[in-house]
Tab-separated table of N, CA and C in Angstrom:
chain	number	residue	atom	x	y	z
A	123	UNK	N	32.169	38.630	12.047
A	123	UNK	CA	32.996	38.824	13.208
A	123	UNK	C	33.183	37.494	13.908
A	124	UNK	N	34.390	37.255	14.423
A	124	UNK	CA	34.670	36.030	15.169
A	124	UNK	C	35.479	36.370	16.414
A	125	UNK	N	35.149	35.679	17.509
A	125	UNK	CA	35.860	35.866	18.765
A	125	UNK	C	35.959	34.511	19.459
A	126	UNK	N	37.141	34.172	19.966
A	126	UNK	CA	37.312	32.901	20.665
A	126	UNK	C	36.595	32.894	22.002
A	127	UNK	N	36.995	33.806	22.898
A	127	UNK	CA	36.413	33.888	24.235
A	127	UNK	C	36.149	35.349	24.555
A	128	UNK	N	34.943	35.643	25.055
A	128	UNK	CA	34.636	37.010	25.457
A	128	UNK	C	33.248	37.438	25.019
A	129	UNK	N	33.083	38.764	24.919
A	129	UNK	CA	31.786	39.342	24.613
A	129	UNK	C	31.886	40.289	23.420
A	130	UNK	N	30.978	40.121	22.460
A	130	UNK	CA	30.863	41.052	21.341
A	130	UNK	C	29.540	41.788	21.493
A	131	UNK	N	29.593	43.122	21.547
A	131	UNK	CA	28.395	43.943	21.668
A	131	UNK	C	28.298	44.837	20.442
A	132	UNK	N	27.149	44.792	19.778
A	132	UNK	CA	26.876	45.638	18.624
A	132	UNK	C	25.719	46.553	18.984
A	133	UNK	N	26.026	47.802	19.367
A	133	UNK	CA	24.988	48.777	19.694
A	133	UNK	C	24.693	49.553	18.415
A	134	UNK	N	23.643	49.147	17.735
A	134	UNK	CA	23.289	49.708	16.435
A	134	UNK	C	22.139	50.706	16.528
A	135	UNK	N	21.794	51.131	17.731
A	135	UNK	CA	20.631	51.993	17.927
A	135	UNK	C	20.757	53.354	17.259
A	136	UNK	N	21.959	53.850	17.066
A	136	UNK	CA	22.116	55.159	16.428
A	136	UNK	C	22.560	55.050	14.968
A	137	UNK	N	22.589	53.841	14.427
A	137	UNK	CA	22.990	53.631	13.037
A	137	UNK	C	21.802	53.897	12.112
A	138	UNK	N	22.044	54.632	11.023
A	138	UNK	CA	21.027	54.850	9.993
A	138	UNK	C	21.154	53.720	8.970
A	139	UNK	N	20.250	52.764	9.023
A	139	UNK	CA	20.293	51.618	8.124
A	139	UNK	C	19.807	52.015	6.738
A	140	UNK	N	20.437	51.509	5.677
A	140	UNK	CA	19.949	51.779	4.320
A	140	UNK	C	18.701	50.944	4.037
A	141	UNK	N	17.981	51.306	2.998
A	141	UNK	CA	16.852	50.481	2.566
A	141	UNK	C	17.376	49.112	2.151
A	142	UNK	N	16.596	48.082	2.436
A	142	UNK	CA	17.000	46.726	2.080
A	142	UNK	C	17.600	45.988	3.259
A	143	UNK	N	18.481	45.048	2.946
A	143	UNK	CA	19.062	44.177	3.968
A	143	UNK	C	20.488	44.579	4.308
A	144	UNK	N	20.808	44.475	5.585
A	144	UNK	CA	22.166	44.645	6.084
A	144	UNK	C	22.513	43.365	6.836
A	145	UNK	N	23.670	42.768	6.541
A	145	UNK	CA	24.043	41.479	7.145
A	145	UNK	C	25.010	41.653	8.314
A	146	UNK	N	24.831	40.785	9.307
A	146	UNK	CA	25.753	40.713	10.441
A	146	UNK	C	25.957	39.241	10.765
A	147	UNK	N	27.176	38.731	10.507
A	147	UNK	CA	27.523	37.346	10.810
A	147	UNK	C	28.492	37.350	11.979
A	148	UNK	N	28.141	36.613	13.054
A	148	UNK	CA	28.915	36.651	14.295
A	148	UNK	C	29.116	35.237	14.837
A	149	UNK	N	30.345	34.945	15.278
A	149	UNK	CA	30.675	33.660	15.909
A	149	UNK	C	31.493	33.926	17.171
A	150	UNK	N	31.094	33.299	18.277
A	150	UNK	CA	31.862	33.366	19.519
A	150	UNK	C	31.999	31.946	20.052
A	151	UNK	N	33.234	31.552	20.384
A	151	UNK	CA	33.458	30.211	20.918
A	151	UNK	C	32.853	30.038	22.300
A	152	UNK	N	33.212	30.932	23.222
A	152	UNK	CA	32.674	30.906	24.577
A	152	UNK	C	32.478	32.341	25.034
A	153	UNK	N	31.241	32.681	25.366
A	153	UNK	CA	30.980	34.046	25.808
A	153	UNK	C	29.595	34.516	25.435
A	154	UNK	N	29.534	35.771	24.943
A	154	UNK	CA	28.228	36.398	24.723
A	154	UNK	C	28.232	37.243	23.456
A	155	UNK	N	27.107	37.182	22.744
A	155	UNK	CA	26.839	38.061	21.609
A	155	UNK	C	25.618	38.880	21.989
A	156	UNK	N	25.746	40.207	21.893
A	156	UNK	CA	24.612	41.089	22.218
A	156	UNK	C	24.448	42.095	21.092
A	157	UNK	N	23.219	42.201	20.570
A	157	UNK	CA	22.907	43.138	19.495
A	157	UNK	C	21.751	44.019	19.960
A	158	UNK	N	21.948	45.339	19.879
A	158	UNK	CA	20.912	46.305	20.230
A	158	UNK	C	20.443	46.985	18.948
A	159	UNK	N	19.170	46.807	18.622
A	159	UNK	CA	18.595	47.310	17.377
A	159	UNK	C	17.801	48.588	17.592
A	160	UNK	N	17.764	49.461	16.568
A	160	UNK	CA	16.832	50.582	16.636
A	160	UNK	C	15.397	50.084	16.462
A	161	UNK	N	14.439	50.876	16.900
A	161	UNK	CA	13.029	50.486	16.842
A	161	UNK	C	12.514	50.307	15.422
A	162	UNK	N	13.077	51.047	14.458
A	162	UNK	CA	12.527	51.055	13.100
A	162	UNK	C	13.187	50.060	12.143
A	163	UNK	N	13.956	49.118	12.662
A	163	UNK	CA	14.634	48.124	11.823
A	163	UNK	C	14.054	46.740	12.120
A	164	UNK	N	13.639	46.042	11.045
A	164	UNK	CA	13.121	44.682	11.190
A	164	UNK	C	14.293	43.715	11.386
A	165	UNK	N	14.002	42.555	11.944
A	165	UNK	CA	15.038	41.563	12.231
A	165	UNK	C	14.709	40.247	11.555
A	166	UNK	N	15.706	39.717	10.854
A	166	UNK	CA	15.649	38.349	10.343
A	166	UNK	C	16.888	37.671	10.919
A	167	UNK	N	16.699	36.674	11.774
A	167	UNK	CA	17.847	36.088	12.458
A	167	UNK	C	17.758	34.577	12.517
A	168	UNK	N	18.934	33.963	12.384
A	168	UNK	CA	19.120	32.533	12.607
A	168	UNK	C	20.215	32.436	13.660
A	169	UNK	N	19.897	31.836	14.803
A	169	UNK	CA	20.863	31.764	15.903
A	169	UNK	C	21.000	30.333	16.391
A	170	UNK	N	22.185	30.029	16.929
A	170	UNK	CA	22.486	28.664	17.350
A	170	UNK	C	23.450	28.713	18.530
A	171	UNK	N	23.147	27.932	19.576
A	171	UNK	CA	24.046	27.805	20.726
A	171	UNK	C	24.228	26.324	21.028
A	172	UNK	N	25.483	25.876	21.089
A	172	UNK	CA	25.715	24.471	21.445
A	172	UNK	C	25.337	24.215	22.895
A	173	UNK	N	25.665	25.149	23.781
A	173	UNK	CA	25.266	25.065	25.184
A	173	UNK	C	25.075	26.479	25.681
A	174	UNK	N	23.840	26.832	26.019
A	174	UNK	CA	23.629	28.185	26.500
A	174	UNK	C	22.213	28.666	26.341
A	175	UNK	N	22.100	29.978	26.082
A	175	UNK	CA	20.803	30.633	26.042
A	175	UNK	C	20.726	31.564	24.839
A	176	UNK	N	19.523	31.618	24.245
A	176	UNK	CA	19.253	32.544	23.155
A	176	UNK	C	18.028	33.359	23.544
A	177	UNK	N	18.128	34.675	23.392
A	177	UNK	CA	17.018	35.589	23.673
A	177	UNK	C	16.839	36.491	22.453
A	178	UNK	N	15.810	36.211	21.660
A	178	UNK	CA	15.510	37.006	20.475
A	178	UNK	C	14.268	37.837	20.745
A	179	UNK	N	14.473	39.113	20.981
A	179	UNK	CA	13.377	40.042	21.218
A	179	UNK	C	12.418	39.521	22.289
A	180	UNK	N	12.981	38.947	23.347
A	180	UNK	CA	12.179	38.467	24.462
A	180	UNK	C	11.758	37.011	24.392
A	181	UNK	N	11.976	36.353	23.258
A	181	UNK	CA	11.686	34.918	23.145
A	181	UNK	C	12.942	34.162	23.550
A	182	UNK	N	12.858	33.412	24.662
A	182	UNK	CA	14.047	32.757	25.215
A	182	UNK	C	13.978	31.245	25.104
A	183	UNK	N	15.132	30.667	24.763
A	183	UNK	CA	15.329	29.218	24.823
A	183	UNK	C	16.703	28.990	25.452
A	184	UNK	N	16.848	27.893	26.142
A	184	UNK	CA	18.154	27.576	26.723
A	184	UNK	C	18.334	26.077	26.809
A	185	UNK	N	19.605	25.666	26.860
A	185	UNK	CA	19.899	24.249	26.974
A	185	UNK	C	21.037	23.825	26.067
A	186	UNK	N	21.008	22.563	25.710
A	186	UNK	CA	22.033	21.936	24.871
A	186	UNK	C	21.538	21.928	23.430
A	187	UNK	N	22.357	22.410	22.502
A	187	UNK	CA	22.031	22.450	21.073
A	187	UNK	C	20.678	23.118	20.819
A	188	UNK	N	20.589	24.400	21.177
A	188	UNK	CA	19.363	25.159	20.968
A	188	UNK	C	19.536	26.118	19.796
A	189	UNK	N	18.424	26.391	19.154
A	189	UNK	CA	18.450	27.381	18.073
A	189	UNK	C	17.131	28.135	18.089
A	190	UNK	N	17.149	29.301	17.492
A	190	UNK	CA	15.949	30.134	17.435
A	190	UNK	C	16.042	30.991	16.183
A	191	UNK	N	14.898	31.234	15.554
A	191	UNK	CA	14.842	32.050	14.347
A	191	UNK	C	13.728	33.074	14.474
A	192	UNK	N	13.880	34.166	13.745
A	192	UNK	CA	12.830	35.177	13.649
A	192	UNK	C	12.897	35.739	12.238
A	193	UNK	N	11.735	36.070	11.677
A	193	UNK	CA	11.684	36.539	10.291
A	193	UNK	C	10.682	37.688	10.179
A	194	UNK	N	11.122	38.896	10.504
A	194	UNK	CA	10.286	40.078	10.380
A	194	UNK	C	10.502	40.705	8.997
A	195	UNK	N	9.530	41.474	8.555
A	195	UNK	CA	9.656	42.174	7.278
A	195	UNK	C	9.607	43.673	7.516
A	196	UNK	N	10.241	44.414	6.629
A	196	UNK	CA	10.244	45.860	6.724
A	196	UNK	C	11.082	46.463	5.613
A	197	UNK	N	11.118	47.780	5.568
A	197	UNK	CA	11.917	48.469	4.557
A	197	UNK	C	13.408	48.349	4.852
A	198	UNK	N	13.755	48.326	6.118
A	198	UNK	CA	15.145	48.164	6.557
A	198	UNK	C	15.201	46.912	7.423
A	199	UNK	N	16.058	45.961	7.038
A	199	UNK	CA	16.108	44.670	7.727
A	199	UNK	C	17.551	44.346	8.091
A	200	UNK	N	17.771	43.994	9.353
A	200	UNK	CA	19.067	43.464	9.774
A	200	UNK	C	18.964	41.947	9.722
A	201	UNK	N	19.856	41.326	8.940
A	201	UNK	CA	19.887	39.872	8.804
A	201	UNK	C	21.068	39.378	9.637
A	202	UNK	N	20.764	38.644	10.702
A	202	UNK	CA	21.789	38.181	11.635
A	202	UNK	C	21.936	36.668	11.544
A	203	UNK	N	23.195	36.224	11.432
A	203	UNK	CA	23.533	34.812	11.532
A	203	UNK	C	24.513	34.733	12.695
A	204	UNK	N	24.056	34.216	13.840
A	204	UNK	CA	24.876	34.227	15.055
A	204	UNK	C	24.999	32.826	15.638
A	205	UNK	N	26.217	32.520	16.101
A	205	UNK	CA	26.474	31.209	16.693
A	205	UNK	C	27.408	31.370	17.882
A	206	UNK	N	27.067	30.681	18.979
A	206	UNK	CA	27.939	30.658	20.146
A	206	UNK	C	28.133	29.200	20.556
A	207	UNK	N	29.376	28.857	20.919
A	207	UNK	CA	29.642	27.501	21.383
A	207	UNK	C	29.049	27.288	22.767
A	208	UNK	N	29.565	28.029	23.729
A	208	UNK	CA	29.061	28.005	25.100
A	208	UNK	C	28.807	29.447	25.494
A	209	UNK	N	27.554	29.764	25.821
A	209	UNK	CA	27.281	31.142	26.219
A	209	UNK	C	25.894	31.601	25.845
A	210	UNK	N	25.810	32.885	25.442
A	210	UNK	CA	24.511	33.529	25.271
A	210	UNK	C	24.482	34.394	24.011
A	211	UNK	N	23.328	34.394	23.363
A	211	UNK	CA	23.045	35.307	22.267
A	211	UNK	C	21.826	36.118	22.678
A	212	UNK	N	21.946	37.438	22.630
A	212	UNK	CA	20.827	38.304	23.008
A	212	UNK	C	20.663	39.393	21.953
A	213	UNK	N	19.460	39.472	21.386
A	213	UNK	CA	19.149	40.533	20.423
A	213	UNK	C	17.904	41.234	20.952
A	214	UNK	N	18.009	42.562	21.112
A	214	UNK	CA	16.884	43.319	21.658
A	214	UNK	C	16.776	44.672	20.967
A	215	UNK	N	15.607	45.268	21.082
A	215	UNK	CA	15.379	46.614	20.564
A	215	UNK	C	15.469	47.592	21.715
A	216	UNK	N	15.946	48.794	21.400
A	216	UNK	CA	16.026	49.816	22.430
A	216	UNK	C	15.885	51.193	21.826
A	217	UNK	N	15.600	52.165	22.660
A	217	UNK	CA	15.498	53.539	22.191
A	217	UNK	C	16.870	54.153	22.069
A	218	UNK	N	16.963	55.160	21.245
A	218	UNK	CA	18.256	55.812	20.994
A	218	UNK	C	18.680	56.667	22.134
């Protein structure tokens, strides 16, 4: 998914993930990427912000040219590759 300016929200809390890996590649020029995961899905993510903030399951970094990664294992894994030019990337778990 690609967006020039704005917000992309992926509420995946009610999605039944298949066994194995599911990929989500997201790019936003200026704005916000938000991903809401179900509790039973592991996360493998590589994220990058040229200027902004990244919050991966509560681990936050902010500033100029920041990146953050997480590598969880499980039967069902969401693999996220997310990049924002100016803005925020937020990935969190929530109840259905």
